[in-house]
PDB file of C-alpha atoms and ligand atoms in Angstrom:
ATOM      1  CA  MET A   1      85.418  91.677 117.588  1.00 96.00           C
ATOM      2  CA  LYS A   2      85.683  94.986 119.906  1.00 98.00           C
ATOM      3  CA  ILE A   3      88.910  97.431 119.397  1.00 98.00           C
ATOM      4  CA  PHE A   4      89.278  99.658 121.828  1.00 98.00           C
ATOM      5  CA  LEU A   5      89.799 103.028 119.901  1.00 97.00           C
ATOM      6  CA  ASN A   6      90.591 105.919 121.246  1.00 93.00           C
ATOM      7  CA  GLY A   7      88.362 105.524 124.645  1.00 95.00           C
ATOM      8  CA  LYS A   8      85.975 102.895 122.931  1.00 97.00           C
ATOM      9  CA  LEU A   9      84.783 100.064 122.135  1.00 98.00           C
ATOM     10  CA  VAL A  10      84.042  99.848 118.512  1.00 98.00           C
ATOM     11  CA  PRO A  11      83.676  97.006 116.153  1.00 98.00           C
ATOM     12  CA  GLU A  12      86.518  95.858 114.454  1.00 97.00           C
ATOM     13  CA  LYS A  13      85.046  97.001 111.017  1.00 97.00           C
ATOM     14  CA  GLN A  14      84.502 100.574 112.460  1.00 96.00           C
ATOM     15  CA  ALA A  15      87.856 100.124 114.172  1.00 97.00           C
ATOM     16  CA  VAL A  16      89.627 102.235 110.973  1.00 97.00           C
ATOM     17  CA  VAL A  17      92.068 104.748 111.466  1.00 95.00           C
ATOM     18  CA  SER A  18      93.146 107.613 108.939  1.00 97.00           C
ATOM     19  CA  VAL A  19      95.168 107.237 105.522  1.00 97.00           C
ATOM     20  CA  PHE A  20      97.372 111.092 106.636  1.00 97.00           C
ATOM     21  CA  ASP A  21      98.094 108.591 110.394  1.00 98.00           C
ATOM     22  CA  HIS A  22     102.125 109.727 111.084  1.00 98.00           C
ATOM     23  CA  GLY A  23     102.065 105.587 111.934  1.00 98.00           C
ATOM     24  CA  LEU A  24     101.561 104.374 108.858  1.00 98.00           C
ATOM     25  CA  LEU A  25     102.930 107.516 106.824  1.00 98.00           C
ATOM     26  CA  TYR A  26     106.071 106.774 108.490  1.00 98.00           C
ATOM     27  CA  GLY A  27     105.665 104.415 111.211  1.00 98.00           C
ATOM     28  CA  ASP A  28     105.817 106.909 113.450  1.00 98.00           C
ATOM     29  CA  GLY A  29     104.597 105.295 116.922  1.00 98.00           C
ATOM     30  CA  VAL A  30     104.963 102.849 119.733  1.00 98.00           C
ATOM     31  CA  PHE A  31     103.562  99.679 120.026  1.00 98.00           C
ATOM     32  CA  GLU A  32     103.273  96.347 123.019  1.00 98.00           C
ATOM     33  CA  GLY A  33     102.443  92.843 123.282  1.00 98.00           C
ATOM     34  CA  ILE A  34     101.762  91.317 125.688  1.00 98.00           C
ATOM     35  CA  ARG A  35     100.111  88.272 126.458  1.00 98.00           C
ATOM     36  CA  ALA A  36      96.253  86.631 128.951  1.00 98.00           C
ATOM     37  CA  TYR A  37      97.304  83.740 130.547  1.00 97.00           C
ATOM     38  CA  ASN A  38      94.432  82.033 132.606  1.00 97.00           C
ATOM     39  CA  GLY A  39      91.737  85.388 132.730  1.00 98.00           C
ATOM     40  CA  ARG A  40      95.376  87.442 134.095  1.00 98.00           C
ATOM     41  CA  VAL A  41      97.335  90.044 132.262  1.00 98.00           C
ATOM     42  CA  PHE A  42     101.019  89.348 132.387  1.00 98.00           C
ATOM     43  CA  LYS A  43     103.624  91.864 133.682  1.00 98.00           C
ATOM     44  CA  LEU A  44     100.381  94.262 132.473  1.00 98.00           C
ATOM     45  CA  ASP A  45     102.937  97.307 134.263  1.00 98.00           C
ATOM     46  CA  GLU A  46     106.062  96.330 133.074  1.00 98.00           C
ATOM     47  CA  HIS A  47     104.386  96.984 129.105  1.00 98.00           C
ATOM     48  CA  ILE A  48     102.732 100.259 130.425  1.00 98.00           C
ATOM     49  CA  ASP A  49     106.038 101.404 131.617  1.00 98.00           C
ATOM     50  CA  ARG A  50     107.873 100.297 128.751  1.00 98.00           C
ATOM     51  CA  LEU A  51     105.386 101.714 126.445  1.00 98.00           C
ATOM     52  CA  TYR A  52     105.380 105.460 127.944  1.00 98.00           C
ATOM     53  CA  ARG A  53     109.136 105.336 128.239  1.00 98.00           C
ATOM     54  CA  SER A  54     109.350 104.218 124.306  1.00 98.00           C
ATOM     55  CA  ALA A  55     106.803 107.186 123.642  1.00 98.00           C
ATOM     56  CA  ALA A  56     108.463 109.376 125.945  1.00 98.00           C
ATOM     57  CA  ALA A  57     111.997 108.726 123.549  1.00 98.00           C
ATOM     58  CA  ILE A  58     110.357 109.751 120.671  1.00 98.00           C
ATOM     59  CA  ALA A  59     108.751 112.528 122.322  1.00 98.00           C
ATOM     60  CA  LEU A  60     105.113 111.412 121.709  1.00 98.00           C
ATOM     61  CA  LYS A  61     102.714 112.540 124.901  1.00 97.00           C
ATOM     62  CA  ILE A  62     100.300 110.185 125.890  1.00 97.00           C
ATOM     63  CA  ALA A  63      97.432 111.975 127.007  1.00 94.00           C
ATOM     64  CA  MET A  64      96.328 108.820 128.779  1.00 96.00           C
ATOM     65  CA  PRO A  65      97.459 107.973 132.528  1.00 98.00           C
ATOM     66  CA  LYS A  66      99.081 105.064 132.597  1.00 98.00           C
ATOM     67  CA  SER A  67      96.101 103.569 134.629  1.00 98.00           C
ATOM     68  CA  GLU A  68      93.666 104.515 132.811  1.00 98.00           C
ATOM     69  CA  MET A  69      96.006 102.521 129.850  1.00 98.00           C
ATOM     70  CA  SER A  70      95.764  99.852 131.861  1.00 98.00           C
ATOM     71  CA  ASP A  71      91.757  99.261 132.397  1.00 98.00           C
ATOM     72  CA  ALA A  72      91.862  99.865 128.943  1.00 98.00           C
ATOM     73  CA  VAL A  73      94.177  96.546 128.560  1.00 98.00           C
ATOM     74  CA  VAL A  74      91.687  94.658 130.848  1.00 98.00           C
ATOM     75  CA  LYS A  75      88.231  96.327 129.324  1.00 98.00           C
ATOM     76  CA  THR A  76      89.224  95.291 126.071  1.00 98.00           C
ATOM     77  CA  CYS A  77      89.934  91.166 126.859  1.00 98.00           C
ATOM     78  CA  LYS A  78      86.676  91.170 128.814  1.00 97.00           C
ATOM     79  CA  ALA A  79      85.113  92.664 125.427  1.00 98.00           C
ATOM     80  CA  ASN A  80      86.290  90.242 123.438  1.00 97.00           C
ATOM     81  CA  GLY A  81      85.801  87.003 126.070  1.00 97.00           C
ATOM     82  CA  VAL A  82      89.958  86.964 126.114  1.00 97.00           C
ATOM     83  CA  LYS A  83      90.825  84.509 128.660  1.00 96.00           C
ATOM     84  CA  ASN A  84      94.564  83.311 127.173  1.00 96.00           C
ATOM     85  CA  GLY A  85      95.631  85.345 123.931  1.00 97.00           C
ATOM     86  CA  TYR A  86      97.361  88.361 122.847  1.00 97.00           C
ATOM     87  CA  ILE A  87      97.502  92.175 123.335  1.00 98.00           C
ATOM     88  CA  ARG A  88      98.562  94.742 120.959  1.00 98.00           C
ATOM     89  CA  LEU A  89      98.814  97.506 122.091  1.00 98.00           C
ATOM     90  CA  VAL A  90      99.612 100.400 119.984  1.00 98.00           C
ATOM     91  CA  VAL A  91     100.201 104.138 120.242  1.00 98.00           C
ATOM     92  CA  THR A  92     100.541 106.072 116.837  1.00 98.00           C
ATOM     93  CA  ARG A  93     101.607 109.748 116.787  1.00 98.00           C
ATOM     94  CA  GLY A  94      98.460 110.428 114.734  1.00 98.00           C
ATOM     95  CA  VAL A  95      96.707 112.897 112.160  1.00 97.00           C
ATOM     96  CA  GLY A  96      98.424 115.464 110.273  1.00 97.00           C
ATOM     97  CA  GLU A  97     100.351 116.521 107.263  1.00 94.00           C
ATOM     98  CA  LEU A  98     102.280 114.869 104.447  1.00 96.00           C
ATOM     99  CA  GLY A  99     105.844 116.249 106.376  1.00 96.00           C
ATOM    100  CA  LEU A 100     108.167 114.594 108.384  1.00 97.00           C
ATOM    101  CA  ASN A 101     106.723 117.273 111.137  1.00 97.00           C
ATOM    102  CA  PRO A 102     104.816 115.276 114.032  1.00 97.00           C
ATOM    103  CA  TYR A 103     104.194 118.170 115.966  1.00 96.00           C
ATOM    104  CA  LEU A 104     102.285 118.966 113.319  1.00 96.00           C
ATOM    105  CA  CYS A 105     100.245 115.650 113.649  1.00 96.00           C
ATOM    106  CA  SER A 106      96.517 116.883 115.969  1.00 87.00           C
ATOM    107  CA  LYS A 107      96.823 114.378 118.988  1.00 94.00           C
ATOM    108  CA  PRO A 108      97.786 109.987 118.968  1.00 97.00           C
ATOM    109  CA  GLN A 109      95.860 107.937 118.132  1.00 97.00           C
ATOM    110  CA  VAL A 110      95.281 104.458 120.987  1.00 98.00           C
ATOM    111  CA  ILE A 111      94.094 101.373 119.367  1.00 98.00           C
ATOM    112  CA  ILE A 112      94.637  98.111 121.290  1.00 98.00           C
ATOM    113  CA  ILE A 113      93.845  94.590 120.076  1.00 98.00           C
ATOM    114  CA  ALA A 114      93.007  91.550 121.931  1.00 98.00           C
ATOM    115  CA  ASP A 115      92.622  87.959 119.743  1.00 96.00           C
ATOM    116  CA  ALA A 116      94.025  84.568 119.334  1.00 92.00           C
ATOM    117  CA  ILE A 117      97.781  84.443 119.596  1.00 88.00           C
ATOM    118  CA  LYS A 118     100.403  81.783 116.374  1.00 83.00           C
ATOM    119  CA  LEU A 119     102.813  80.498 117.815  1.00 84.00           C
ATOM    120  CA  TYR A 120     105.743  78.605 116.488  1.00 88.00           C
ATOM    121  CA  PRO A 121     104.658  74.725 116.302  1.00 91.00           C
ATOM    122  CA  ASP A 122     105.043  72.253 119.220  1.00 91.00           C
ATOM    123  CA  GLU A 123     107.911  70.636 117.396  1.00 93.00           C
ATOM    124  CA  LEU A 124     110.107  73.761 117.396  1.00 93.00           C
ATOM    125  CA  TYR A 125     109.448  73.932 121.009  1.00 94.00           C
ATOM    126  CA  GLU A 126     110.039  69.878 121.287  1.00 94.00           C
ATOM    127  CA  LYS A 127     113.833  70.028 119.258  1.00 96.00           C
ATOM    128  CA  GLY A 128     114.857  73.197 119.380  1.00 97.00           C
ATOM    129  CA  MET A 129     115.446  76.021 116.668  1.00 98.00           C
ATOM    130  CA  SER A 130     118.104  76.814 113.956  1.00 98.00           C
ATOM    131  CA  VAL A 131     118.948  80.266 113.492  1.00 98.00           C
ATOM    132  CA  VAL A 132     121.342  81.646 111.389  1.00 98.00           C
ATOM    133  CA  THR A 133     123.230  84.972 112.052  1.00 98.00           C
ATOM    134  CA  VAL A 134     122.453  87.703 109.071  1.00 98.00           C
ATOM    135  CA  GLY A 135     123.882  90.124 107.774  1.00 98.00           C
ATOM    136  CA  THR A 136     121.381  92.591 109.004  1.00 98.00           C
ATOM    137  CA  VAL A 137     123.187  94.875 110.899  1.00 98.00           C
ATOM    138  CA  ARG A 138     120.657  95.649 114.222  1.00 98.00           C
ATOM    139  CA  ASN A 139     119.979  99.825 114.397  1.00 98.00           C
ATOM    140  CA  HIS A 140     122.912 101.773 115.942  1.00 97.00           C
ATOM    141  CA  VAL A 141     121.451 103.189 119.839  1.00 96.00           C
ATOM    142  CA  GLU A 142     122.173 106.387 118.218  1.00 95.00           C
ATOM    143  CA  ALA A 143     120.224 105.931 114.927  1.00 96.00           C
ATOM    144  CA  ILE A 144     117.000 104.480 116.286  1.00 96.00           C
ATOM    145  CA  ASN A 145     117.704 103.018 119.669  1.00 97.00           C
ATOM    146  CA  PRO A 146     116.550  99.342 120.167  1.00 97.00           C
ATOM    147  CA  ARG A 147     115.106  99.882 123.301  1.00 98.00           C
ATOM    148  CA  ILE A 148     112.605 102.329 121.927  1.00 98.00           C
ATOM    149  CA  LYS A 149     109.684  98.952 120.768  1.00 98.00           C
ATOM    150  CA  SER A 150     108.234 101.438 117.835  1.00 98.00           C
ATOM    151  CA  LEU A 151     106.244 100.675 114.571  1.00 98.00           C
ATOM    152  CA  ASN A 152     109.226 100.538 112.814  1.00 96.00           C
ATOM    153  CA  TYR A 153     110.634  97.756 112.579  1.00 97.00           C
ATOM    154  CA  LEU A 154     111.965  97.126 109.486  1.00 98.00           C
ATOM    155  CA  ASN A 155     114.993  97.409 110.543  1.00 98.00           C
ATOM    156  CA  ASN A 156     113.899  93.166 112.398  1.00 98.00           C
ATOM    157  CA  ILE A 157     112.017  92.659 109.123  1.00 98.00           C
ATOM    158  CA  LEU A 158     115.429  93.154 106.616  1.00 98.00           C
ATOM    159  CA  ALA A 159     116.744  90.480 108.891  1.00 98.00           C
ATOM    160  CA  LYS A 160     113.551  88.347 109.260  1.00 98.00           C
ATOM    161  CA  ILE A 161     113.581  87.939 105.460  1.00 98.00           C
ATOM    162  CA  GLU A 162     117.610  87.090 105.617  1.00 98.00           C
ATOM    163  CA  ALA A 163     116.537  84.613 108.736  1.00 98.00           C
ATOM    164  CA  ILE A 164     113.179  82.841 105.772  1.00 98.00           C
ATOM    165  CA  ASN A 165     115.723  82.503 102.435  1.00 98.00           C
ATOM    166  CA  SER A 166     117.487  80.811 105.022  1.00 98.00           C
ATOM    167  CA  GLY A 167     115.042  78.371 106.223  1.00 97.00           C
ATOM    168  CA  VAL A 168     114.580  78.838 108.997  1.00 97.00           C
ATOM    169  CA  ALA A 169     112.528  81.219 111.339  1.00 95.00           C
ATOM    170  CA  GLU A 170     114.368  83.342 112.854  1.00 97.00           C
ATOM    171  CA  CYS A 171     118.203  84.964 113.284  1.00 98.00           C
ATOM    172  CA  ILE A 172     120.220  86.565 115.554  1.00 98.00           C
ATOM    173  CA  MET A 173     121.778  90.001 114.550  1.00 98.00           C
ATOM    174  CA  LEU A 174     124.753  91.736 115.169  1.00 98.00           C
ATOM    175  CA  ASN A 175     125.306  95.328 116.709  1.00 98.00           C
ATOM    176  CA  THR A 176     127.641  97.807 114.103  1.00 98.00           C
ATOM    177  CA  GLN A 177     130.155  96.031 116.456  1.00 98.00           C
ATOM    178  CA  GLY A 178     129.210  92.218 115.060  1.00 98.00           C
ATOM    179  CA  TYR A 179     128.420  92.019 118.592  1.00 98.00           C
ATOM    180  CA  VAL A 180     125.851  89.570 119.514  1.00 98.00           C
ATOM    181  CA  ALA A 181     122.343  91.965 119.961  1.00 98.00           C
ATOM    182  CA  GLU A 182     119.044  90.098 120.269  1.00 98.00           C
ATOM    183  CA  ALA A 183     117.081  87.813 117.417  1.00 98.00           C
ATOM    184  CA  SER A 184     114.568  89.790 115.364  1.00 98.00           C
ATOM    185  CA  GLY A 185     111.002  89.502 117.617  1.00 97.00           C
ATOM    186  CA  ASP A 186     112.896  87.778 120.685  1.00 98.00           C
ATOM    187  CA  ASN A 187     115.703  88.604 123.306  1.00 98.00           C
ATOM    188  CA  ILE A 188     118.936  86.265 123.702  1.00 98.00           C
ATOM    189  CA  PHE A 189     120.974  83.886 126.380  1.00 98.00           C
ATOM    190  CA  ALA A 190     123.844  81.876 125.947  1.00 98.00           C
ATOM    191  CA  ILE A 191     124.505  78.856 129.037  1.00 98.00           C
ATOM    192  CA  HIS A 192     128.388  78.447 130.040  1.00 98.00           C
ATOM    193  CA  GLY A 193     127.992  75.845 132.813  1.00 98.00           C
ATOM    194  CA  LYS A 194     125.578  77.029 135.368  1.00 97.00           C
ATOM    195  CA  LYS A 195     126.193  81.061 134.296  1.00 98.00           C
ATOM    196  CA  LEU A 196     123.707  82.800 131.775  1.00 98.00           C
ATOM    197  CA  LEU A 197     124.563  85.584 129.042  1.00 98.00           C
ATOM    198  CA  THR A 198     122.402  88.252 128.042  1.00 98.00           C
ATOM    199  CA  PRO A 199     123.629  90.636 125.590  1.00 98.00           C
ATOM    200  CA  PRO A 200     123.255  94.454 127.674  1.00 98.00           C
ATOM    201  CA  SER A 201     120.796  96.437 126.367  1.00 97.00           C
ATOM    202  CA  TRP A 202     123.603  99.195 125.096  1.00 97.00           C
ATOM    203  CA  CYS A 203     124.540  96.237 122.438  1.00 98.00           C
ATOM    204  CA  GLY A 204     120.991  96.579 120.776  1.00 97.00           C
ATOM    205  CA  ALA A 205     118.500  94.550 123.167  1.00 97.00           C
ATOM    206  CA  LEU A 206     114.987  95.613 123.239  1.00 98.00           C
ATOM    207  CA  GLU A 207     114.757  95.558 127.238  1.00 98.00           C
ATOM    208  CA  GLY A 208     112.724  92.743 127.225  1.00 98.00           C
ATOM    209  CA  ILE A 209     110.446  92.044 129.504  1.00 98.00           C
ATOM    210  CA  THR A 210     110.741  88.087 129.353  1.00 98.00           C
ATOM    211  CA  ARG A 211     114.296  88.258 129.082  1.00 98.00           C
ATOM    212  CA  GLN A 212     113.615  90.542 132.448  1.00 98.00           C
ATOM    213  CA  THR A 213     111.603  87.528 134.108  1.00 98.00           C
ATOM    214  CA  VAL A 214     113.701  84.918 133.496  1.00 98.00           C
ATOM    215  CA  ILE A 215     116.877  87.110 134.875  1.00 98.00           C
ATOM    216  CA  GLU A 216     115.052  86.670 137.600  1.00 98.00           C
ATOM    217  CA  LEU A 217     113.915  83.672 137.348  1.00 98.00           C
ATOM    218  CA  ALA A 218     117.385  81.976 136.596  1.00 98.00           C
ATOM    219  CA  ARG A 219     118.732  84.466 139.899  1.00 98.00           C
ATOM    220  CA  GLU A 220     116.433  82.451 141.915  1.00 98.00           C
ATOM    221  CA  ALA A 221     116.967  79.277 140.770  1.00 98.00           C
ATOM    222  CA  GLY A 222     120.984  79.544 142.022  1.00 98.00           C
ATOM    223  CA  TYR A 223     122.173  80.200 138.866  1.00 98.00           C
ATOM    224  CA  GLU A 224     124.254  83.931 137.913  1.00 98.00           C
ATOM    225  CA  VAL A 225     123.170  85.691 135.280  1.00 98.00           C
ATOM    226  CA  ARG A 226     125.781  88.586 133.546  1.00 98.00           C
ATOM    227  CA  GLU A 227     124.429  91.250 131.019  1.00 98.00           C
ATOM    228  CA  ASP A 228     127.151  91.090 128.688  1.00 98.00           C
ATOM    229  CA  VAL A 229     128.899  91.852 125.409  1.00 98.00           C
ATOM    230  CA  MET A 230     128.422  88.093 123.261  1.00 98.00           C
ATOM    231  CA  THR A 231     130.415  87.521 120.342  1.00 98.00           C
ATOM    232  CA  ARG A 232     129.324  85.124 118.221  1.00 98.00           C
ATOM    233  CA  TYR A 233     131.601  82.654 119.530  1.00 98.00           C
ATOM    234  CA  ASP A 234     130.271  82.763 122.795  1.00 98.00           C
ATOM    235  CA  LEU A 235     126.983  81.346 121.184  1.00 98.00           C
ATOM    236  CA  TYR A 236     128.186  78.797 118.855  1.00 98.00           C
ATOM    237  CA  THR A 237     129.979  77.405 122.206  1.00 98.00           C
ATOM    238  CA  ALA A 238     127.455  77.334 124.489  1.00 98.00           C
ATOM    239  CA  ASP A 239     126.084  74.466 126.281  1.00 98.00           C
ATOM    240  CA  GLU A 240     122.767  75.328 125.765  1.00 98.00           C
ATOM    241  CA  VAL A 241     121.249  79.297 124.289  1.00 98.00           C
ATOM    242  CA  PHE A 242     118.118  80.106 124.257  1.00 98.00           C
ATOM    243  CA  LEU A 243     114.857  83.284 122.687  1.00 98.00           C
ATOM    244  CA  THR A 244     112.554  84.979 124.639  1.00 98.00           C
ATOM    245  CA  GLY A 245     109.501  86.986 123.926  1.00 98.00           C
ATOM    246  CA  THR A 246     106.162  87.331 124.744  1.00 97.00           C
ATOM    247  CA  ALA A 247     105.475  85.610 121.781  1.00 95.00           C
ATOM    248  CA  ALA A 248     108.103  82.854 121.927  1.00 96.00           C
ATOM    249  CA  GLU A 249     108.113  82.485 125.891  1.00 97.00           C
ATOM    250  CA  ILE A 250     111.376  80.290 126.370  1.00 98.00           C
ATOM    251  CA  ILE A 251     112.203  78.586 123.102  1.00 98.00           C
ATOM    252  CA  SER A 252     115.695  77.124 123.297  1.00 98.00           C
ATOM    253  CA  VAL A 253     117.874  77.408 120.110  1.00 98.00           C
ATOM    254  CA  THR A 254     119.953  73.726 119.229  1.00 98.00           C
ATOM    255  CA  ASN A 255     121.925  74.536 116.119  1.00 98.00           C
ATOM    256  CA  ILE A 256     123.207  78.266 114.895  1.00 98.00           C
ATOM    257  CA  ASP A 257     124.839  79.358 111.389  1.00 98.00           C
ATOM    258  CA  ARG A 258     124.852  74.913 110.981  1.00 97.00           C
ATOM    259  CA  ARG A 259     126.792  74.602 113.689  1.00 98.00           C
ATOM    260  CA  PRO A 260     125.050  72.142 117.175  1.00 98.00           C
ATOM    261  CA  ILE A 261     125.146  73.447 119.917  1.00 98.00           C
ATOM    262  CA  GLY A 262     125.746  71.876 123.050  1.00 97.00           C
ATOM    263  CA  SER A 263     123.827  68.378 122.911  1.00 96.00           C
ATOM    264  CA  GLY A 264     122.123  69.296 119.819  1.00 97.00           C
ATOM    265  CA  LYS A 265     118.794  69.258 122.101  1.00 97.00           C
ATOM    266  CA  PRO A 266     116.978  71.695 124.081  1.00 98.00           C
ATOM    267  CA  GLY A 267     118.776  72.258 127.286  1.00 98.00           C
ATOM    268  CA  VAL A 268     118.564  71.563 131.087  1.00 98.00           C
ATOM    269  CA  ILE A 269     118.765  74.588 132.120  1.00 98.00           C
ATOM    270  CA  THR A 270     116.582  76.207 129.452  1.00 98.00           C
ATOM    271  CA  GLN A 271     113.835  73.187 129.977  1.00 97.00           C
ATOM    272  CA  GLN A 272     113.771  74.029 134.002  1.00 98.00           C
ATOM    273  CA  LEU A 273     113.320  77.989 133.141  1.00 98.00           C
ATOM    274  CA  CYS A 274     110.526  77.791 130.409  1.00 97.00           C
ATOM    275  CA  ALA A 275     108.816  75.372 133.174  1.00 97.00           C
ATOM    276  CA  ALA A 276     109.455  78.419 135.763  1.00 98.00           C
ATOM    277  CA  TYR A 277     108.171  81.133 133.411  1.00 98.00           C
ATOM    278  CA  ARG A 278     104.810  79.039 132.445  1.00 97.00           C
ATOM    279  CA  LYS A 279     103.994  78.578 136.626  1.00 98.00           C
ATOM    280  CA  LEU A 280     104.364  81.821 136.814  1.00 98.00           C
ATOM    281  CA  ALA A 281     101.872  83.429 133.813  1.00 98.00           C
ATOM    282  CA  ALA A 282      99.763  80.884 135.058  1.00 97.00           C
ATOM    283  CA  GLU A 283      99.267  82.387 138.235  1.00 97.00           C
ATOM    284  CA  THR A 284     100.240  85.734 137.982  1.00 97.00           C
ATOM    285  CA  GLY A 285      99.626  88.790 136.245  1.00 97.00           C
ATOM    286  CA  ALA A 286      95.845  91.395 135.725  1.00 98.00           C
ATOM    287  CA  PRO A 287      92.636  90.003 136.590  1.00 97.00           C
ATOM    288  CA  ILE A 288      90.095  89.880 133.634  1.00 97.00           C
ATOM    289  CA  LYS A 289      87.346  90.974 135.581  1.00 91.00           C
TER     290      LYS A 289
HETATM  291  N1  PXG B   1     113.241  91.929 120.971  1.00 91.64           N
HETATM  292  C1  PXG B   1     112.238  92.159 120.173  1.00 91.64           C
HETATM  293  C2  PXG B   1     113.495  93.122 119.165  1.00 91.64           C
HETATM  294  C3  PXG B   1     111.750  92.113 120.152  1.00 91.64           C
HETATM  295  O1  PXG B   1     110.562  92.876 119.233  1.00 91.64           O
HETATM  296  C4  PXG B   1     111.607  91.156 122.477  1.00 91.64           C
HETATM  297  C5  PXG B   1     113.257  90.688 121.623  1.00 91.64           C
HETATM  298  C6  PXG B   1     110.944  90.276 123.065  1.00 91.64           C
HETATM  299  O2  PXG B   1     110.465  91.562 123.975  1.00 91.64           O
HETATM  300  P1  PXG B   1     109.488  91.155 125.004  1.00 91.64           P
HETATM  301  O3  PXG B   1     108.946  92.574 125.900  1.00 91.64           O
HETATM  302  O4  PXG B   1     108.141  90.367 124.003  1.00 91.64           O
HETATM  303  O5  PXG B   1     109.865  90.059 125.747  1.00 91.64           O
HETATM  304  C7  PXG B   1     110.902  91.530 120.865  1.00 91.64           C
HETATM  305  C8  PXG B   1     108.930  92.019 121.297  1.00 91.64           C
HETATM  306  C9  PXG B   1     104.687  89.782 117.335  1.00 91.64           C
HETATM  307  C10 PXG B   1     105.698  90.548 118.918  1.00 91.64           C
HETATM  308  O6  PXG B   1     103.586  90.229 117.263  1.00 91.64           O
HETATM  309  C11 PXG B   1     106.864  90.640 118.452  1.00 91.64           C
HETATM  310  C12 PXG B   1     107.370  91.392 119.765  1.00 91.64           C
HETATM  311  C13 PXG B   1     106.838  90.721 121.376  1.00 91.64           C
HETATM  312  C14 PXG B   1     105.510  89.983 121.296  1.00 91.64           C
HETATM  313  C15 PXG B   1     104.846  89.866 120.161  1.00 91.64           C
HETATM  314  O7  PXG B   1     105.329  89.403 116.393  1.00 91.64           O
HETATM  315  N2  PXG B   1     108.485  91.192 120.254  1.00 91.64           N
END
């Protein structure tokens, strides 16, 4: 496997970073998870834009222009023969001293890995998944804003540990006010009748690329979509609930805190959106050439 590291494609064994990199020492950096389908990188511009927004928010200056970053993603896929796969784009603060000061770091490191993706088991897509709400509260927007896709994922990992320890694969995180924020690695939607509801980013949600795509697809299909505060009540009483994310795509949630959602089976609107999403993903994106 070839890894893109600071402007060059290098063999995997040579793709190493310093133990003094602040990405490792402090989780100081940003990243993106991107998918390739049928020889195209899906929503590449949107991911690159979010990466640069995350970087700006943590005062990390990426020396490469966006266009060069996009080219590097495509080049890394091509070099590895990846037509369908997963791309991890990481920008760390770079090598510095022991001590928090990011301004003492030499230069940000850009890493791009293009590999296969491990998905949830098919059974979870067919039957829907069970989730629980967890005690770990989503980061306060004025602590680490959840809109920043940073390398500091402990908040989400602590929530994920609670989920796994409860015997389920994913969980729902609430914000400091008790409103629904998102899942540990996915956004969340609830459907009531023909209305879709999803928490706004200020409630503690990442501005997911899949979330935005689903909002657009649902509106095109004639559904009303609202970004609004949500409580657990809005989830428990929904006809359908689903999660969205680059890795998961759209996955139905059929049980929350031991309450069946709607019929207890993946709902028709979720399935309709899932099919529309897969079609769009299969047909659009930046060509790997
Ligand atoms: N919320 C959080 C906290 C996430 O980490 C999403 C929502 C969905 O956003 P996108 O833009 O993907 O629709 C994410 C994304 C992984 C992995 O390797 C995680 C994500 C995406 C891709 C891979 O676990 N999280």
